[in-house]
Tab-separated table of C-alpha atoms in Angstrom:
chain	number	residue	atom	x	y	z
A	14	UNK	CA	102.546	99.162	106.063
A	15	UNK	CA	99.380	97.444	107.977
A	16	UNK	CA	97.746	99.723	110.252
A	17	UNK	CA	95.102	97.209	111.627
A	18	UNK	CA	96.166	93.537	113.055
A	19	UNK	CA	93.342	91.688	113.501
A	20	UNK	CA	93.371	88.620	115.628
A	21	UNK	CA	92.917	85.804	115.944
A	22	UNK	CA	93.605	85.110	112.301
A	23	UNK	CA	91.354	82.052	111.728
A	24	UNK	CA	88.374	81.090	114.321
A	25	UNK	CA	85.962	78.341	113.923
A	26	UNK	CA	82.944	77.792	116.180
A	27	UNK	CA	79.104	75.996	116.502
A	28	UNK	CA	75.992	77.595	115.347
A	29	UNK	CA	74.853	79.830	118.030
A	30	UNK	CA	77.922	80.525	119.403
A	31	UNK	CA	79.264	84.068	119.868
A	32	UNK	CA	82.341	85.252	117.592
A	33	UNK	CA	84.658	87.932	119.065
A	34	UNK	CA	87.380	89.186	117.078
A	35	UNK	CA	89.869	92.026	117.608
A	36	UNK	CA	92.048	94.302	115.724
A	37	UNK	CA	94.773	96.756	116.809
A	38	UNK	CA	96.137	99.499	115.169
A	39	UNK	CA	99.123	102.067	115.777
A	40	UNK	CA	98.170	105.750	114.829
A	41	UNK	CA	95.115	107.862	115.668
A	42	UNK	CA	91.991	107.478	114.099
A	43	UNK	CA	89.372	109.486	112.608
A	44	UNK	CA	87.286	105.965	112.432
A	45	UNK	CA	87.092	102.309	112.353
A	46	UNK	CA	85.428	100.223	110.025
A	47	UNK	CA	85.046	96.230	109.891
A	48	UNK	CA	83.665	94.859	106.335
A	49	UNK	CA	82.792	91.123	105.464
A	50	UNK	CA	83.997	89.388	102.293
A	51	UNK	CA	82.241	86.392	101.241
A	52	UNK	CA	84.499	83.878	99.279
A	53	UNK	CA	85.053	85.228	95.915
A	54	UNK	CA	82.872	87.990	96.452
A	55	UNK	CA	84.095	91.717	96.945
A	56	UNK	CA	84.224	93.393	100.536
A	57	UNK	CA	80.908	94.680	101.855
A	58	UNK	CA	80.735	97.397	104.835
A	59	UNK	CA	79.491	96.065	108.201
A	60	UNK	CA	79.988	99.102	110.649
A	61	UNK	CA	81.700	102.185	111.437
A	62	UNK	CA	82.697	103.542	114.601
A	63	UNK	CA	84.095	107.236	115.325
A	64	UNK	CA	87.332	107.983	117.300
A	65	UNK	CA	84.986	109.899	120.023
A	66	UNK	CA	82.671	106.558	120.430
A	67	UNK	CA	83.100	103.646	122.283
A	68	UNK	CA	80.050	100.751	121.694
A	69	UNK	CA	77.656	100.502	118.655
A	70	UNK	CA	75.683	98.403	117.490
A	71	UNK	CA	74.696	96.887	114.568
A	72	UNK	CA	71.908	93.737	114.467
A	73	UNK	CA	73.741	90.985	115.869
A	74	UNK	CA	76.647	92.834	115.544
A	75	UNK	CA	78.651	94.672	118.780
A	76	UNK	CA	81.806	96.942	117.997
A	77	UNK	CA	83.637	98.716	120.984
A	78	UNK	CA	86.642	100.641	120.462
A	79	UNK	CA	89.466	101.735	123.004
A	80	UNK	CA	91.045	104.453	121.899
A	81	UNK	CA	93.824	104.305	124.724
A	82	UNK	CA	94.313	100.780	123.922
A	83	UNK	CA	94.616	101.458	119.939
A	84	UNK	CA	92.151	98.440	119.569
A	85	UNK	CA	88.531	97.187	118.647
A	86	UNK	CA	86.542	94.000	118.934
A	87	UNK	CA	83.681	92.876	117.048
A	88	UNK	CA	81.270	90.842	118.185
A	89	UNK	CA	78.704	88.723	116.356
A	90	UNK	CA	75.970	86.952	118.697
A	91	UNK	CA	74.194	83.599	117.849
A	92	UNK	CA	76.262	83.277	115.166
A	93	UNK	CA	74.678	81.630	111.712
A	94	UNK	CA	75.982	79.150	109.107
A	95	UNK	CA	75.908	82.370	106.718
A	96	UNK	CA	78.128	84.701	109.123
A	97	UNK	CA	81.152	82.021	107.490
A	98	UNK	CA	83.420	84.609	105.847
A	99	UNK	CA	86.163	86.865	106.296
A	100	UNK	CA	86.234	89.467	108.492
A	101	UNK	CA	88.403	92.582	107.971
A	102	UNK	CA	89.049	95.929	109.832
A	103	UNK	CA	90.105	99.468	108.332
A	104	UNK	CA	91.634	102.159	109.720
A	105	UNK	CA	90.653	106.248	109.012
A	106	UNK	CA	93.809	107.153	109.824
A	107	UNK	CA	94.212	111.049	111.172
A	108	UNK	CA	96.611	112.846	108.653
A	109	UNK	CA	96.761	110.022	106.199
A	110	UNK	CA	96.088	111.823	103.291
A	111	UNK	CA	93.409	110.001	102.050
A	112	UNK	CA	93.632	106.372	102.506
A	113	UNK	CA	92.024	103.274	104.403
A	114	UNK	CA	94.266	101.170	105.490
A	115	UNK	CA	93.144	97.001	105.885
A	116	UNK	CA	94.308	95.028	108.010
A	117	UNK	CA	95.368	90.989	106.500
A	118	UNK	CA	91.425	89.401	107.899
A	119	UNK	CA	90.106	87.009	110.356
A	120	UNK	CA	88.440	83.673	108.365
A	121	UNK	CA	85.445	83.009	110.333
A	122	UNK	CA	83.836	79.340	109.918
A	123	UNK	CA	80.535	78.699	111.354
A	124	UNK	CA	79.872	75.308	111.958
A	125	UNK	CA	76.027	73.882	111.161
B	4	UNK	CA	71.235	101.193	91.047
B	5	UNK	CA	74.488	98.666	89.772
B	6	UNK	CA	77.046	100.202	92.593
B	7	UNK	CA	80.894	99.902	91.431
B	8	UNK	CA	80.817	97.193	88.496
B	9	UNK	CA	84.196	95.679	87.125
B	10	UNK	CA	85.205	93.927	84.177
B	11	UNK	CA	86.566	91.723	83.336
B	12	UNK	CA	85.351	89.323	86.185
B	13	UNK	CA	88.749	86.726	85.113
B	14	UNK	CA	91.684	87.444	83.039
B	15	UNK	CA	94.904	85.405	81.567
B	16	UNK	CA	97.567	87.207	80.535
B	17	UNK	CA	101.103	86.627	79.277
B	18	UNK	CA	104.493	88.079	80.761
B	19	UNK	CA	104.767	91.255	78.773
B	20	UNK	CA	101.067	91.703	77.511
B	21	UNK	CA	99.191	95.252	78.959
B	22	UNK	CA	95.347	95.241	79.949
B	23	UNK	CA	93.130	97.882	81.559
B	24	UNK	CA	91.283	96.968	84.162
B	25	UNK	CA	87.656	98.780	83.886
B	26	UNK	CA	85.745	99.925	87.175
B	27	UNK	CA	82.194	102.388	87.186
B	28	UNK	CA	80.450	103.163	89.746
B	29	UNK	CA	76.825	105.138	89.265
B	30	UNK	CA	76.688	106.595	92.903
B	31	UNK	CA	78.424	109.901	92.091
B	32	UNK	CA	81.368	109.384	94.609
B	33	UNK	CA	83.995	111.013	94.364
B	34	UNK	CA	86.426	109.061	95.853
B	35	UNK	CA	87.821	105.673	93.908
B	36	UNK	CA	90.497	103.629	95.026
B	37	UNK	CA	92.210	100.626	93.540
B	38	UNK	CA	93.724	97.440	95.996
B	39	UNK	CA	94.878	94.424	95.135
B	40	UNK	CA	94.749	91.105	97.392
B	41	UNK	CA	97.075	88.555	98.242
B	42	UNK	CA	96.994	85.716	100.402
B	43	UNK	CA	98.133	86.437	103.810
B	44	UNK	CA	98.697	90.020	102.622
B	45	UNK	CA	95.005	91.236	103.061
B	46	UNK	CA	94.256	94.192	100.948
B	47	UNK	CA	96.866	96.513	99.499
B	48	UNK	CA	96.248	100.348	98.159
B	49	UNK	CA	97.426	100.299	94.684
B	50	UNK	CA	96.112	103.912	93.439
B	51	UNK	CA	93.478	105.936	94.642
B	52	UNK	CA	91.327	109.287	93.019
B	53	UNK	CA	89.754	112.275	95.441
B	54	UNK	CA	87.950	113.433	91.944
B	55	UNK	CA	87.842	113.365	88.463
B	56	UNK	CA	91.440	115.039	87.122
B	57	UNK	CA	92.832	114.174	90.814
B	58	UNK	CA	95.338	110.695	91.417
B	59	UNK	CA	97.989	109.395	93.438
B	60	UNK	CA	99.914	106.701	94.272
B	61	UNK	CA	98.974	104.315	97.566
B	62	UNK	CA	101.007	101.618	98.666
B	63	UNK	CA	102.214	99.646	95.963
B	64	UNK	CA	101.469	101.846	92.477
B	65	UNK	CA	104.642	99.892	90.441
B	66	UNK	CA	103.992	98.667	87.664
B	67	UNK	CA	100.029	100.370	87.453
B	68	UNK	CA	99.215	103.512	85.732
B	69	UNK	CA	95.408	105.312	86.447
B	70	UNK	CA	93.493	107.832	85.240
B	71	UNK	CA	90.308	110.169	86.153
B	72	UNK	CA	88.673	112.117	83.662
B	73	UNK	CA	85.410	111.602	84.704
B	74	UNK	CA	83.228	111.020	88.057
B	75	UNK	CA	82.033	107.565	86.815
B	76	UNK	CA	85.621	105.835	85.595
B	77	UNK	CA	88.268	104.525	87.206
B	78	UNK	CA	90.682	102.408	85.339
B	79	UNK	CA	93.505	100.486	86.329
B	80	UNK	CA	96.349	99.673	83.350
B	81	UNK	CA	99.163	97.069	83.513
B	82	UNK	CA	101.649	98.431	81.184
B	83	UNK	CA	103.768	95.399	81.345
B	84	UNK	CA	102.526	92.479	83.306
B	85	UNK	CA	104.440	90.480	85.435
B	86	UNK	CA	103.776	87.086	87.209
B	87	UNK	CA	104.352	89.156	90.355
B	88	UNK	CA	100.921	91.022	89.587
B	89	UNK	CA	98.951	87.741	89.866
B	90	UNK	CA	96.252	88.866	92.082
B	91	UNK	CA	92.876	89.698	92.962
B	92	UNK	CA	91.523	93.007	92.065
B	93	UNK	CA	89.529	95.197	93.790
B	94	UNK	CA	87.909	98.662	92.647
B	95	UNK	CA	86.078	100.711	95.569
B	96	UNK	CA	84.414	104.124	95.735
B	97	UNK	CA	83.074	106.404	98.585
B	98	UNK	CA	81.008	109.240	98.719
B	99	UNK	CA	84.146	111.339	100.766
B	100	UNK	CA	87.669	110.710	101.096
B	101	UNK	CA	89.399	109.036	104.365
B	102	UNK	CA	90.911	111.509	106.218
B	103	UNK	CA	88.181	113.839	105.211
B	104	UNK	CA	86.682	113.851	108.955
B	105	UNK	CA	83.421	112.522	107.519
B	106	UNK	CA	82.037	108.903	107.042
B	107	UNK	CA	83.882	107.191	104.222
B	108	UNK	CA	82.397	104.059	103.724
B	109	UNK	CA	83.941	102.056	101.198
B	110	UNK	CA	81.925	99.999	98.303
B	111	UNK	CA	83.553	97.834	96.596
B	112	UNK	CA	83.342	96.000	93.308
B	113	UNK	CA	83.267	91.965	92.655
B	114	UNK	CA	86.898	92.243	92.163
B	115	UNK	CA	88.836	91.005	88.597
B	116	UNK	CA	90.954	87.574	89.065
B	117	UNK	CA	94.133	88.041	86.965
B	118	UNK	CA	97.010	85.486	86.318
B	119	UNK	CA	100.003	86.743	84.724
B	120	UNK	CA	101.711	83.271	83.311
């Protein structure tokens, strides 16, 4: 079963523009992570954000998470030809005997 | 320092044939996890290892057998391979297990490419 939905599921934009995308999940959390995947490549880590935080940051990279809301955004500013990929979040489920669950990925384009 | 290496990279295989999937990592994690991914499905837990000796199944284990017997190894076998298994494959290993309270961060492999004709 997914745990995260992120949204929207495809977003295209300029160079330089800012790229918000969100996921929502169901259960509690220990953590939330968002990796990158590069086409054809494998999935590489981005950021992680606890249950008890609410904002990190990253480089040109903003997570929040709402824990009342079940949902998290992430946020990449002056976005780059090279941030093209896709974008997925995971889920540390509480209790889930040991396993992070994806959700299906938002395809980011970045347009020169 | 390679990180989780898997091979093959690409594989063909006829309806009926068995392979083993290899994955290594050289981080000394003990956590390893299989997934395979579809498109529109994102990524699915296949098996998964909290040490060597130590599997279970994850979300969709039919049709995949795995074994542990050491910290490094983690490999995946089709026992009887079925154009339904047509997929990307993805080995990934953390230094602690989800659920575990503690950061798991996952690092994953370059994935295997498999068609089952």
């Amino acid at each position: 079963s997914q745990q995260g939905e992120e949204d929207p599921q495809a977003l295209s934009i300029q160079e330089g523009e800012n790229a918000t995308m969100n996921c929502s999940y169901k259960t509690s959390i220990n953590n939330l992570q968002w990796y990158r995947q590069n086409s054809g490549r494998g999935l590489v880590h981005l950021i992680l954000i606890r249950s008890n935080e609410r904002e990190k940051h990253s480089g040109r990279l903003r997570v929040t998470l709402d824990t009342s809301k079940k949902s998290s955004s992430l946020l990449i500013t002056a976005s780059r030809a090279a941030d093209t990929a896709s974008y997925f979040c995971a889920t540390d489920e509480m209790g889930a005997n040991s396993k992070l669950t994806f959700g299906k990925g938002i395809t980011l384009s970045v347009r020169p | 320092n390679a990180g989780v290496t898997q091979t093959p990279k690409f594989q063909v295989l006829k309806t009926g044939q068995s392979m083993t999937l290899q994955c290594a990592q050289d981080m000394n994690h003990e956590y390893m996890s299989w997934y395979r991914q579809d498109p529109g499905m994102g990524l699915r837990l296949i098996h998964y290892s909290v040490g060597a000796g130590i599997t279970d199944q994850g979300e969709v284990p039919n049709g995949y057998n795995v074994s542990r017997s050491t910290t490094e190894d983690f490999p995946l076998r089709l026992l009887s391979a079925a154009p339904s298994q047509t997929s990307v494959y993805f080995c990934a290993s953390s230094y602690s297990r989800p659920g575990s309270g503690t950061k798991n961060i996952q690092y994953f492999g370059a994935g295997t490419r498999l068609s089952v004709l």
